[in-house]
mmCIF file of C-alpha atoms and ligand atoms in Angstrom:
data_model
loop_
_atom_site.group_PDB
_atom_site.id
_atom_site.type_symbol
_atom_site.label_atom_id
_atom_site.label_comp_id
_atom_site.label_asym_id
_atom_site.label_seq_id
_atom_site.Cartn_x
_atom_site.Cartn_y
_atom_site.Cartn_z
ATOM 1 C CA MET A 1 0.000 0.000 0.000
ATOM 2 C CA HIS A 2 1.184 3.552 -0.728
ATOM 3 C CA PHE A 3 0.439 6.481 1.575
ATOM 4 C CA ASP A 4 0.292 10.123 0.509
ATOM 5 C CA ILE A 5 0.914 12.159 3.647
ATOM 6 C CA MET A 6 -0.386 15.697 3.219
ATOM 7 C CA VAL A 7 1.167 17.982 5.804
ATOM 8 C CA GLY A 8 -0.250 21.232 7.158
ATOM 9 C CA SER A 9 2.301 22.935 9.382
ATOM 10 C CA VAL A 10 3.479 26.361 10.472
ATOM 11 C CA LEU A 11 6.145 25.623 13.064
ATOM 12 C CA GLY A 12 7.287 22.171 11.956
ATOM 13 C CA ALA A 13 5.743 19.859 14.578
ATOM 14 C CA SER A 14 3.355 18.241 12.078
ATOM 15 C CA GLU A 15 6.265 17.741 9.703
ATOM 16 C CA TYR A 16 8.105 15.734 12.383
ATOM 17 C CA VAL A 17 4.961 13.689 12.961
ATOM 18 C CA ALA A 18 4.567 13.023 9.227
ATOM 19 C CA GLU A 19 8.200 11.952 8.916
ATOM 20 C CA ALA A 20 7.893 9.586 11.896
ATOM 21 C CA ILE A 21 4.733 8.079 10.398
ATOM 22 C CA LEU A 22 6.540 7.586 7.097
ATOM 23 C CA VAL A 23 9.253 5.615 8.895
ATOM 24 C CA SER A 24 6.627 3.308 10.419
ATOM 25 C CA ILE A 25 4.952 2.915 7.006
ATOM 26 C CA ILE A 26 8.246 1.791 5.506
ATOM 27 C CA ASP A 27 9.035 -0.427 8.514
ATOM 28 C CA ALA A 28 5.707 -2.176 7.922
ATOM 29 C CA GLY A 29 6.704 -2.918 4.318
ATOM 30 C CA HIS A 30 4.623 -0.208 2.651
ATOM 31 C CA THR A 31 5.615 2.900 0.759
ATOM 32 C CA GLY A 32 4.741 6.541 1.177
ATOM 33 C CA GLU A 33 5.650 10.151 0.599
ATOM 34 C CA CYS A 34 5.394 13.287 2.723
ATOM 35 C CA HIS A 35 3.960 16.237 0.813
ATOM 36 C CA PHE A 36 5.026 19.389 2.611
ATOM 37 C CA GLU A 37 3.335 21.533 -0.050
ATOM 38 C CA PRO A 38 0.118 19.543 -0.515
ATOM 39 C CA CYS A 39 -1.238 19.639 -4.043
ATOM 40 C CA VAL A 40 -4.208 17.940 -5.718
ATOM 41 C CA SER A 41 -1.981 16.722 -8.546
ATOM 42 C CA ALA A 42 -0.856 14.024 -6.093
ATOM 43 C CA LEU A 43 -4.412 12.665 -5.725
ATOM 44 C CA ASN A 44 -4.503 8.937 -6.422
ATOM 45 C CA LYS A 45 -7.412 6.709 -5.463
ATOM 46 C CA ASP A 46 -5.130 3.679 -5.210
ATOM 47 C CA ASN A 47 -3.198 5.282 -2.340
ATOM 48 C CA ILE A 48 -4.253 6.035 1.209
ATOM 49 C CA LEU A 49 -4.478 9.746 1.900
ATOM 50 C CA LEU A 50 -3.129 10.714 5.305
ATOM 51 C CA ILE A 51 -3.790 14.274 6.405
ATOM 52 C CA CYS A 52 -1.436 15.463 9.136
ATOM 53 C CA THR A 53 -2.208 19.035 10.128
ATOM 54 C CA SER A 54 -1.861 21.428 13.009
ATOM 55 C CA THR A 55 -4.296 24.268 13.715
ATOM 56 C CA HIS A 56 -3.316 27.945 13.750
ATOM 57 C CA GLY A 57 -4.913 31.345 14.121
ATOM 58 C CA ALA A 58 -8.293 30.664 15.697
ATOM 59 C CA GLY A 59 -9.078 27.182 14.434
ATOM 60 C CA ASP A 60 -7.575 27.856 11.004
ATOM 61 C CA LEU A 61 -5.703 25.661 8.561
ATOM 62 C CA PRO A 62 -1.970 26.316 8.270
ATOM 63 C CA ASP A 63 -1.285 28.529 5.214
ATOM 64 C CA ASN A 64 0.520 25.780 3.311
ATOM 65 C CA ILE A 65 -2.555 23.532 3.186
ATOM 66 C CA VAL A 66 -5.226 26.175 2.456
ATOM 67 C CA ALA A 67 -4.962 26.013 -1.359
ATOM 68 C CA TYR A 68 -5.090 22.212 -1.231
ATOM 69 C CA ALA A 69 -8.247 22.262 0.896
ATOM 70 C CA LYS A 70 -9.858 24.769 -1.507
ATOM 71 C CA ALA A 71 -8.941 22.663 -4.522
ATOM 72 C CA LEU A 72 -10.390 19.534 -2.890
ATOM 73 C CA GLN A 73 -13.773 21.277 -2.744
ATOM 74 C CA HIS A 74 -13.954 20.929 -6.530
ATOM 75 C CA LYS A 75 -13.041 17.248 -6.611
ATOM 76 C CA ASP A 76 -15.123 14.114 -6.464
ATOM 77 C CA LEU A 77 -13.318 11.957 -3.931
ATOM 78 C CA ASN A 78 -15.626 8.967 -3.936
ATOM 79 C CA GLY A 79 -13.573 5.820 -3.588
ATOM 80 C CA PHE A 80 -10.730 7.539 -1.748
ATOM 81 C CA ASN A 81 -9.599 6.238 1.639
ATOM 82 C CA ALA A 82 -8.076 8.514 4.239
ATOM 83 C CA MET A 83 -6.802 8.890 7.770
ATOM 84 C CA ILE A 84 -6.428 12.134 9.699
ATOM 85 C CA ILE A 85 -3.981 13.233 12.364
ATOM 86 C CA GLY A 86 -4.514 16.651 13.943
ATOM 87 C CA LEU A 87 -2.151 18.518 16.233
ATOM 88 C CA GLY A 88 -3.558 21.173 18.503
ATOM 89 C CA ASP A 89 -3.458 22.765 21.889
ATOM 90 C CA SER A 90 -6.451 22.188 24.144
ATOM 91 C CA SER A 91 -6.060 25.601 25.747
ATOM 92 C CA TYR A 92 -7.669 26.982 22.554
ATOM 93 C CA ASP A 93 -11.474 26.861 22.178
ATOM 94 C CA THR A 94 -10.808 25.914 18.593
ATOM 95 C CA TYR A 95 -8.870 22.803 19.570
ATOM 96 C CA CYS A 96 -7.837 20.854 16.438
ATOM 97 C CA GLY A 97 -10.185 22.984 14.306
ATOM 98 C CA ALA A 98 -8.109 22.462 11.165
ATOM 99 C CA ALA A 99 -8.214 18.666 11.475
ATOM 100 C CA MET A 100 -11.985 18.911 11.925
ATOM 101 C CA THR A 101 -12.295 21.160 8.870
ATOM 102 C CA MET A 102 -10.377 18.605 6.825
ATOM 103 C CA GLU A 103 -12.516 15.777 8.209
ATOM 104 C CA THR A 104 -15.770 17.549 7.250
ATOM 105 C CA LEU A 105 -14.417 18.354 3.810
ATOM 106 C CA LEU A 106 -13.196 14.828 3.072
ATOM 107 C CA VAL A 107 -16.431 13.225 4.246
ATOM 108 C CA GLU A 108 -18.509 15.707 2.192
ATOM 109 C CA LYS A 109 -16.481 14.816 -0.876
ATOM 110 C CA GLY A 110 -17.141 11.110 -0.444
ATOM 111 C CA VAL A 111 -13.900 9.970 1.184
ATOM 112 C CA THR A 112 -14.041 6.925 3.460
ATOM 113 C CA LEU A 113 -12.230 7.500 6.748
ATOM 114 C CA LEU A 114 -10.459 4.293 7.672
ATOM 115 C CA SER A 115 -10.401 5.215 11.354
ATOM 116 C CA ASP A 116 -11.550 7.935 13.711
ATOM 117 C CA PRO A 117 -9.174 10.891 13.427
ATOM 118 C CA LEU A 118 -6.412 11.196 15.992
ATOM 119 C CA HIS A 119 -6.277 14.568 17.740
ATOM 120 C CA ILE A 120 -3.010 15.125 19.581
ATOM 121 C CA ASP A 121 -2.999 17.670 22.372
ATOM 122 C CA VAL A 122 0.510 19.096 22.384
ATOM 123 C CA LEU A 123 -0.081 20.421 25.899
ATOM 124 C CA HIS A 124 -0.023 16.840 27.161
ATOM 125 C CA HIS A 125 2.122 15.286 24.446
ATOM 126 C CA PRO A 126 5.207 17.451 24.011
ATOM 127 C CA ILE A 127 6.631 14.829 21.615
ATOM 128 C CA PRO A 128 3.557 14.297 19.411
ATOM 129 C CA GLU A 129 5.293 11.878 17.033
ATOM 130 C CA ASP A 130 5.462 9.237 19.784
ATOM 131 C CA ILE A 131 1.711 8.985 20.268
ATOM 132 C CA ALA A 132 1.112 9.449 16.533
ATOM 133 C CA VAL A 133 3.284 6.449 15.652
ATOM 134 C CA GLU A 134 1.740 4.317 18.392
ATOM 135 C CA TRP A 135 -1.761 5.129 17.084
ATOM 136 C CA PHE A 136 -0.788 4.700 13.444
ATOM 137 C CA VAL A 137 0.752 1.254 13.925
ATOM 138 C CA GLU A 138 -2.402 0.131 15.728
ATOM 139 C CA GLN A 139 -4.616 1.475 12.905
ATOM 140 C CA LEU A 140 -2.440 -0.115 10.255
ATOM 141 C CA ASP A 141 -2.998 -3.439 11.949
ATOM 142 C CA LYS A 142 -6.768 -2.956 11.980
ATOM 143 C CA VAL A 143 -7.149 -1.410 8.556
ATOM 144 C CA ILE A 144 -4.680 -3.348 6.457
ATOM 145 C CA GLY A 145 -4.128 -6.325 8.714
ATOM 146 C CA ASN A 146 -0.373 -6.038 8.568
HETATM 147 C C1 FMN B 1 -0.473 31.465 16.928
HETATM 148 C C2 FMN B 1 -0.959 30.088 17.255
HETATM 149 C C3 FMN B 1 -2.302 29.803 17.144
HETATM 150 C C4 FMN B 1 -2.781 28.511 17.461
HETATM 151 N N1 FMN B 1 -4.127 28.248 17.361
HETATM 152 C C5 FMN B 1 -4.571 27.012 17.696
HETATM 153 C C6 FMN B 1 -5.972 26.719 17.628
HETATM 154 O O1 FMN B 1 -6.808 27.547 17.264
HETATM 155 N N2 FMN B 1 -6.371 25.464 17.949
HETATM 156 C C7 FMN B 1 -5.486 24.493 18.354
HETATM 157 O O2 FMN B 1 -5.925 23.397 18.647
HETATM 158 N N3 FMN B 1 -4.156 24.754 18.419
HETATM 159 C C8 FMN B 1 -3.676 25.979 18.103
HETATM 160 N N4 FMN B 1 -2.332 26.243 18.169
HETATM 161 C C9 FMN B 1 -1.407 25.182 18.612
HETATM 162 C C10 FMN B 1 -0.706 24.491 17.433
HETATM 163 O O3 FMN B 1 -1.635 23.783 16.618
HETATM 164 C C11 FMN B 1 0.319 23.512 17.995
HETATM 165 O O4 FMN B 1 1.332 24.254 18.639
HETATM 166 C C12 FMN B 1 0.933 22.601 16.973
HETATM 167 O O5 FMN B 1 1.793 21.684 17.592
HETATM 168 C C13 FMN B 1 1.724 23.378 15.922
HETATM 169 O O6 FMN B 1 2.077 22.453 14.911
HETATM 170 P P1 FMN B 1 2.982 22.907 13.675
HETATM 171 O O7 FMN B 1 4.362 23.172 14.253
HETATM 172 O O8 FMN B 1 2.985 21.759 12.749
HETATM 173 O O9 FMN B 1 2.374 24.117 13.077
HETATM 174 C C14 FMN B 1 -1.861 27.509 17.866
HETATM 175 C C15 FMN B 1 -0.482 27.831 17.957
HETATM 176 C C16 FMN B 1 -0.035 29.082 17.658
HETATM 177 C C17 FMN B 1 1.448 29.393 17.790
#
């Protein structure tokens, strides 16, 4: 299986998470790519789409993933499979708002979510890649049976 990891990040934490997930994908015998400038040209129904995004502003998407999210609104994503990892800080009312925006968008466009999204509270998980990898390996087991 091939994973397209679409990263939304301002300060780099989500990039670290995406890179750690990619290592566990490869360790499990799969392939993948981190897209640090997400673009719809990478859309491929045969791959699993993994959104890995933080939230900024007041519940907003990071700037680097805004154009991608807008472009997805014009796509038919029926038949696509996805997973979502959100990073956020629970001291904000808009905790993990960007991950929730992406979830709503993907579901509206017909994407099947292979698991409930993971929301990582960086207040309690200062090294978010640890919990992300733990979760991902568990999901991989359930979803792909690897
Ligand atoms: C200016 C600013 C605004 C933020 N706004 C939110 C927010 O609305 N909701 C949330 O859950 N987290 C918010 N956060 C927390 C970030 O999502 C969190 O620090 C995350 O780890 C950053 O990931 P990144 O380095 O990939 O951008 C904010 C952080 C900053 C610095």
